[in-house]
């Protein structure tokens, strides 16, 4: 009877260990599902971080993300990742071709522009429209430069066919001023780190001081070279980031698939052991009920005990495999967390870069590209809700005279202080952007007539009260304003033209004035 009690006790212990093993397997399965959830979140973040680098790459990463959301087999992700890797390599291979095309385009247009005496009025507007279009990506900036060069070639052909010879000296000077201003705006929209960014900033300061016509072509060539250098560096950084992420993802997918297969195998073995243990327990139970004398049943009981010992040894082996699987899952989790941190850092870098792209480097208010985007956005809201939408153009009176007498550093300081002063007078829903060299555009949405008049008057008075002192001279800076409202069938170009007319009228009436045109 004592032996039977011992056997029952051993069976109870084995059942307890089996229950513990089942709980451990369940925990491992839950951890595996949590790992897959983290992988889904990583792919989602990756699709956001890499958006805009290449349309096909965006599509393939999006498909990879959809496969994860649809709970497909993890093994199917490996071919998807291989496709993403090939696309990333293709991007690196295509860059030299794009660079060669840009070099050829520039060489052809630079020779034409070198002999160009002036630009027709219509093409001036076309040039202005081209350069006022926002560029939010590096590839867009390259296309922007290509379009600029193409327009220069068109301009020369038109001048050659029409035989424009009216006052070539004045036309050349006007062209020089326009191209210098547009080149400044283009440099402002570029944002490169390192040596390329420092050189571009130096060129912009040089353009502000003024350059000779013979120097403009050399400067334009240098800008293009710096754009190519900066773009190449950005592409290399993006390529390296994608290669690292692809390699890590490939390894993770392989190890995750292996872990899933091992987990499934352990689960099957555990089920087989459970069935065998249940059979042995049933045999022992039946034997206890059938045999009255233990001696007659001892051989069979001995055999059953040996089988129980074999099951115990198999259970120990499964425990070792489960421990190795848990260690692998822990390693995969740490790798996924590391990849997630890398992706978040890269996303933050892109966000910071985007903010710098849309901010004017000098005044720290929004630049022309951001201004165009916001004006278009407010225009669409106005079409929908028909709320009052005010747009005002603020220009510094006699700014060129200040630059001539006190230098461009003084002019830069004035621009910074005036931009900061205007921003303080605005509400959070208002918008300020740098429209030109010494002009700022304000957008005041959903503001009553009394409020907008008070706000613009407060800006004008606050600027007039600013204390400026240069070279031991106290000077007063004032601004003129032209303002209007969206009405009837107005579009953003109509509003810009009308505010410019209003500003011209305010200047004609004298400094430090506001003029409304409806």
PDB file of C-alpha atoms in Angstrom, residues 128 132 368 371-372 375 391 393 435 441 484 486 491-502:
ATOM      1  CA  UNK A 128       8.598  83.963 -60.497  1.00  0.00           C
ATOM      2  CA  UNK A 132       7.439  80.379 -55.808  1.00  0.00           C
ATOM      3  CA  UNK A 368       7.748  81.589 -48.884  1.00  0.00           C
ATOM      4  CA  UNK A 371       3.432  80.799 -46.822  1.00  0.00           C
ATOM      5  CA  UNK A 372       2.116  79.466 -50.131  1.00  0.00           C
ATOM      6  CA  UNK A 375      -2.468  80.582 -48.003  1.00  0.00           C
ATOM      7  CA  UNK A 391      -4.321  89.029 -45.894  1.00  0.00           C
ATOM      8  CA  UNK A 393       1.551  92.667 -46.802  1.00  0.00           C
ATOM      9  CA  UNK A 435       7.256  87.230 -48.499  1.00  0.00           C
ATOM     10  CA  UNK A 441       2.759  88.550 -45.335  1.00  0.00           C
ATOM     11  CA  UNK A 484      -7.424  93.055 -48.377  1.00  0.00           C
ATOM     12  CA  UNK A 486     -11.036  87.288 -49.823  1.00  0.00           C
ATOM     13  CA  UNK A 491      -8.016  83.059 -55.632  1.00  0.00           C
ATOM     14  CA  UNK A 492      -4.655  83.228 -53.812  1.00  0.00           C
ATOM     15  CA  UNK A 493      -2.881  84.825 -56.840  1.00  0.00           C
ATOM     16  CA  UNK A 494      -5.625  87.498 -56.968  1.00  0.00           C
ATOM     17  CA  UNK A 495      -5.135  88.275 -53.295  1.00  0.00           C
ATOM     18  CA  UNK A 496      -1.349  88.525 -53.614  1.00  0.00           C
ATOM     19  CA  UNK A 497      -1.720  90.911 -56.545  1.00  0.00           C
ATOM     20  CA  UNK A 498      -4.261  93.037 -54.671  1.00  0.00           C
ATOM     21  CA  UNK A 499      -2.198  93.284 -51.482  1.00  0.00           C
ATOM     22  CA  UNK A 500       0.784  94.318 -53.605  1.00  0.00           C
ATOM     23  CA  UNK A 501      -1.315  97.102 -55.183  1.00  0.00           C
ATOM     24  CA  UNK A 502      -2.506  98.187 -51.763  1.00  0.00           C
TER      25      UNK A 502
END
